[in-house]
Amino acid sequence: MPRFYIVSESSEDTLAAADNLQDAVGAARQAAVQGAAGELVSVLESSGRAVKQFVLLPDGTVAEQPIATSTKSFAAVAAPDLAGPPIAVGDNRPTG
């Protein structure tokens, strides 16, 4: 059973599989070159965790993208000054 899978993030298709990370990275870079600019190609471990991510840039080069690993909520990251304290279910305080 392969240890790594190469997946298109736009179509969610599995494009290839590899037994080691070096081969998986090579296959992911090749898949990114064959896709459209801006489309992400990820290397996933067999457990489903993303370990590498690549994107084809408009100039034709392939760049590795950082993978977000933060556990913060999207709202706290997107607008930290607007994210207030959580409100408990059944809380009757007015909102707004």
Short mmCIF file of N, CA and C in Angstrom, two decimals, residues 4-87:
data_model
loop_
_atom_site.label_atom_id
_atom_site.label_comp_id
_atom_site.label_asym_id
_atom_site.label_seq_id
_atom_site.Cartn_x
_atom_site.Cartn_y
_atom_site.Cartn_z
N PHE A 4 2.02 7.61 0.33
CA PHE A 4 1.69 8.99 -0.03
C PHE A 4 0.79 9.02 -1.26
N TYR A 5 -0.11 10.00 -1.28
CA TYR A 5 -1.01 10.20 -2.41
C TYR A 5 -0.90 11.64 -2.88
N ILE A 6 -0.94 11.84 -4.19
CA ILE A 6 -0.87 13.16 -4.79
C ILE A 6 -2.29 13.50 -5.22
N VAL A 7 -2.79 14.64 -4.71
CA VAL A 7 -4.20 14.98 -4.88
C VAL A 7 -4.34 16.40 -5.44
N SER A 8 -5.22 16.55 -6.43
CA SER A 8 -5.57 17.88 -6.94
C SER A 8 -6.58 18.49 -5.99
N GLU A 9 -6.28 19.66 -5.44
CA GLU A 9 -7.19 20.30 -4.50
C GLU A 9 -8.44 20.84 -5.20
N SER A 10 -8.34 21.18 -6.47
CA SER A 10 -9.51 21.74 -7.17
C SER A 10 -10.53 20.66 -7.53
N SER A 11 -10.05 19.50 -7.96
CA SER A 11 -10.98 18.43 -8.36
C SER A 11 -11.11 17.34 -7.31
N GLU A 12 -10.21 17.33 -6.33
CA GLU A 12 -10.14 16.31 -5.28
C GLU A 12 -9.83 14.93 -5.85
N ASP A 13 -9.27 14.89 -7.06
CA ASP A 13 -8.87 13.62 -7.67
C ASP A 13 -7.51 13.19 -7.15
N THR A 14 -7.34 11.88 -6.97
CA THR A 14 -6.03 11.34 -6.66
C THR A 14 -5.31 11.16 -7.99
N LEU A 15 -4.18 11.84 -8.14
CA LEU A 15 -3.44 11.86 -9.40
C LEU A 15 -2.37 10.79 -9.47
N ALA A 16 -1.81 10.42 -8.32
CA ALA A 16 -0.72 9.43 -8.29
C ALA A 16 -0.56 8.95 -6.86
N ALA A 17 0.28 7.94 -6.70
CA ALA A 17 0.62 7.41 -5.39
C ALA A 17 2.10 7.07 -5.39
N ALA A 18 2.72 7.10 -4.21
CA ALA A 18 4.16 6.80 -4.11
C ALA A 18 4.44 6.16 -2.76
N ASP A 19 5.52 5.38 -2.74
CA ASP A 19 5.91 4.70 -1.51
C ASP A 19 6.82 5.54 -0.63
N ASN A 20 7.46 6.58 -1.21
CA ASN A 20 8.34 7.42 -0.40
C ASN A 20 8.09 8.89 -0.73
N LEU A 21 8.50 9.76 0.19
CA LEU A 21 8.22 11.18 0.05
C LEU A 21 8.94 11.79 -1.15
N GLN A 22 10.15 11.38 -1.42
CA GLN A 22 10.90 11.93 -2.56
C GLN A 22 10.15 11.69 -3.87
N ASP A 23 9.67 10.48 -4.08
CA ASP A 23 8.91 10.18 -5.30
C ASP A 23 7.59 10.94 -5.32
N ALA A 24 6.96 11.07 -4.17
CA ALA A 24 5.68 11.78 -4.07
C ALA A 24 5.86 13.25 -4.43
N VAL A 25 6.93 13.87 -3.94
CA VAL A 25 7.20 15.28 -4.25
C VAL A 25 7.43 15.45 -5.75
N GLY A 26 8.20 14.56 -6.36
CA GLY A 26 8.43 14.64 -7.80
C GLY A 26 7.13 14.52 -8.59
N ALA A 27 6.28 13.58 -8.19
CA ALA A 27 4.99 13.40 -8.88
C ALA A 27 4.09 14.61 -8.67
N ALA A 28 4.11 15.20 -7.49
CA ALA A 28 3.28 16.37 -7.21
C ALA A 28 3.74 17.57 -8.04
N ARG A 29 5.05 17.76 -8.14
CA ARG A 29 5.57 18.87 -8.96
C ARG A 29 5.17 18.67 -10.42
N GLN A 30 5.27 17.45 -10.91
CA GLN A 30 4.89 17.16 -12.30
C GLN A 30 3.40 17.40 -12.51
N ALA A 31 2.58 16.99 -11.54
CA ALA A 31 1.13 17.20 -11.64
C ALA A 31 0.81 18.69 -11.64
N ALA A 32 1.53 19.47 -10.83
CA ALA A 32 1.29 20.92 -10.78
C ALA A 32 1.61 21.57 -12.12
N VAL A 33 2.70 21.13 -12.76
CA VAL A 33 3.09 21.67 -14.08
C VAL A 33 2.00 21.39 -15.11
N GLN A 34 1.34 20.26 -15.01
CA GLN A 34 0.33 19.89 -15.99
C GLN A 34 -1.02 20.54 -15.73
N GLY A 35 -1.19 21.14 -14.54
CA GLY A 35 -2.45 21.80 -14.21
C GLY A 35 -2.46 23.26 -14.63
N ALA A 36 -3.47 23.96 -14.18
CA ALA A 36 -3.59 25.39 -14.47
C ALA A 36 -2.92 26.21 -13.38
N ALA A 37 -2.46 27.40 -13.72
CA ALA A 37 -1.83 28.28 -12.75
C ALA A 37 -2.77 28.54 -11.58
N GLY A 38 -2.23 28.45 -10.38
CA GLY A 38 -3.02 28.72 -9.19
C GLY A 38 -3.67 27.51 -8.56
N GLU A 39 -3.73 26.39 -9.27
CA GLU A 39 -4.34 25.18 -8.72
C GLU A 39 -3.35 24.48 -7.80
N LEU A 40 -3.82 24.10 -6.63
CA LEU A 40 -2.98 23.44 -5.65
C LEU A 40 -2.94 21.93 -5.86
N VAL A 41 -1.76 21.37 -5.66
CA VAL A 41 -1.56 19.92 -5.67
C VAL A 41 -0.93 19.56 -4.34
N SER A 42 -1.54 18.62 -3.62
CA SER A 42 -1.05 18.26 -2.29
C SER A 42 -0.50 16.85 -2.26
N VAL A 43 0.47 16.65 -1.37
CA VAL A 43 0.98 15.32 -1.05
C VAL A 43 0.37 14.97 0.30
N LEU A 44 -0.41 13.90 0.32
CA LEU A 44 -1.05 13.45 1.55
C LEU A 44 -0.44 12.14 2.02
N GLU A 45 -0.26 12.02 3.32
CA GLU A 45 0.12 10.74 3.88
C GLU A 45 -1.08 9.81 3.77
N SER A 46 -0.84 8.51 3.90
CA SER A 46 -1.95 7.56 3.80
C SER A 46 -3.00 7.81 4.88
N SER A 47 -2.62 8.49 5.96
CA SER A 47 -3.59 8.83 7.02
C SER A 47 -4.46 10.02 6.63
N GLY A 48 -4.10 10.72 5.52
CA GLY A 48 -4.88 11.86 5.06
C GLY A 48 -4.29 13.20 5.42
N ARG A 49 -3.21 13.24 6.18
CA ARG A 49 -2.58 14.50 6.57
C ARG A 49 -1.73 15.04 5.44
N ALA A 50 -1.92 16.32 5.11
CA ALA A 50 -1.12 16.97 4.06
C ALA A 50 0.29 17.23 4.58
N VAL A 51 1.29 16.86 3.78
CA VAL A 51 2.68 17.08 4.18
C VAL A 51 3.40 18.06 3.27
N LYS A 52 2.95 18.20 2.04
CA LYS A 52 3.53 19.15 1.08
C LYS A 52 2.40 19.65 0.19
N GLN A 53 2.59 20.87 -0.33
CA GLN A 53 1.60 21.44 -1.24
C GLN A 53 2.33 22.30 -2.26
N PHE A 54 1.92 22.15 -3.52
CA PHE A 54 2.58 22.86 -4.62
C PHE A 54 1.55 23.59 -5.47
N VAL A 55 2.01 24.67 -6.11
CA VAL A 55 1.14 25.46 -6.98
C VAL A 55 1.95 25.89 -8.20
N LEU A 56 1.30 25.89 -9.36
CA LEU A 56 1.91 26.40 -10.58
C LEU A 56 1.70 27.90 -10.62
N LEU A 57 2.78 28.64 -10.72
CA LEU A 57 2.71 30.09 -10.79
C LEU A 57 2.47 30.54 -12.23
N PRO A 58 1.96 31.76 -12.43
CA PRO A 58 1.68 32.24 -13.78
C PRO A 58 2.90 32.23 -14.71
N ASP A 59 4.12 32.34 -14.14
CA ASP A 59 5.31 32.34 -14.98
C ASP A 59 5.78 30.93 -15.35
N GLY A 60 5.03 29.91 -14.95
CA GLY A 60 5.34 28.54 -15.32
C GLY A 60 6.19 27.78 -14.32
N THR A 61 6.62 28.43 -13.25
CA THR A 61 7.39 27.72 -12.22
C THR A 61 6.46 27.12 -11.17
N VAL A 62 6.94 26.11 -10.49
CA VAL A 62 6.18 25.46 -9.43
C VAL A 62 6.78 25.88 -8.09
N ALA A 63 5.92 26.34 -7.19
CA ALA A 63 6.36 26.77 -5.87
C ALA A 63 5.72 25.90 -4.80
N GLU A 64 6.48 25.62 -3.74
CA GLU A 64 5.90 24.91 -2.60
C GLU A 64 5.18 25.92 -1.73
N GLN A 65 3.97 25.58 -1.33
CA GLN A 65 3.15 26.44 -0.48
C GLN A 65 3.25 25.95 0.96
N PRO A 66 3.27 26.85 1.93
CA PRO A 66 3.22 26.41 3.33
C PRO A 66 1.84 25.83 3.64
N ILE A 67 1.83 24.85 4.50
CA ILE A 67 0.57 24.23 4.91
C ILE A 67 0.21 24.80 6.27
N ALA A 68 -1.00 25.35 6.36
CA ALA A 68 -1.46 25.93 7.63
C ALA A 68 -1.69 24.81 8.64
N THR A 69 -1.16 25.00 9.85
CA THR A 69 -1.34 24.01 10.90
C THR A 69 -1.94 24.61 12.15
N SER A 70 -2.36 25.85 12.09
CA SER A 70 -2.90 26.53 13.26
C SER A 70 -4.24 25.93 13.64
N THR A 71 -4.53 25.92 14.91
CA THR A 71 -5.82 25.42 15.39
C THR A 71 -6.77 26.55 15.72
N LYS A 72 -6.39 27.80 15.42
CA LYS A 72 -7.28 28.93 15.65
C LYS A 72 -8.46 28.86 14.70
N SER A 73 -9.58 29.44 15.13
CA SER A 73 -10.74 29.46 14.26
C SER A 73 -10.50 30.40 13.09
N PHE A 74 -11.21 30.20 12.01
CA PHE A 74 -11.08 31.05 10.84
C PHE A 74 -11.39 32.49 11.20
N ALA A 75 -12.43 32.73 11.99
CA ALA A 75 -12.82 34.10 12.35
C ALA A 75 -11.71 34.79 13.13
N ALA A 76 -11.06 34.07 14.02
CA ALA A 76 -9.99 34.68 14.83
C ALA A 76 -8.79 35.03 13.96
N VAL A 77 -8.54 34.26 12.92
CA VAL A 77 -7.41 34.53 12.02
C VAL A 77 -7.77 35.63 11.04
N ALA A 78 -8.97 35.58 10.47
CA ALA A 78 -9.37 36.52 9.43
C ALA A 78 -9.60 37.93 9.97
N ALA A 79 -10.18 38.03 11.14
CA ALA A 79 -10.47 39.34 11.71
C ALA A 79 -10.31 39.29 13.23
N PRO A 80 -9.07 39.22 13.73
CA PRO A 80 -8.87 39.05 15.16
C PRO A 80 -9.44 40.19 16.00
N ASP A 81 -9.51 41.39 15.44
CA ASP A 81 -10.06 42.52 16.19
C ASP A 81 -11.58 42.48 16.29
N LEU A 82 -12.23 41.67 15.44
CA LEU A 82 -13.69 41.57 15.46
C LEU A 82 -14.18 40.33 16.20
N ALA A 83 -13.33 39.36 16.40
CA ALA A 83 -13.74 38.12 17.04
C ALA A 83 -13.86 38.35 18.54
N GLY A 84 -15.06 38.28 19.05
CA GLY A 84 -15.30 38.48 20.47
C GLY A 84 -15.25 37.17 21.22
N PRO A 85 -15.54 37.22 22.52
CA PRO A 85 -15.53 35.99 23.29
C PRO A 85 -16.68 35.07 22.85
N PRO A 86 -16.51 33.78 22.99
CA PRO A 86 -17.57 32.86 22.58
C PRO A 86 -18.80 33.05 23.45
N ILE A 87 -19.97 32.83 22.88
CA ILE A 87 -21.22 32.92 23.60
C ILE A 87 -21.75 31.51 23.78
#
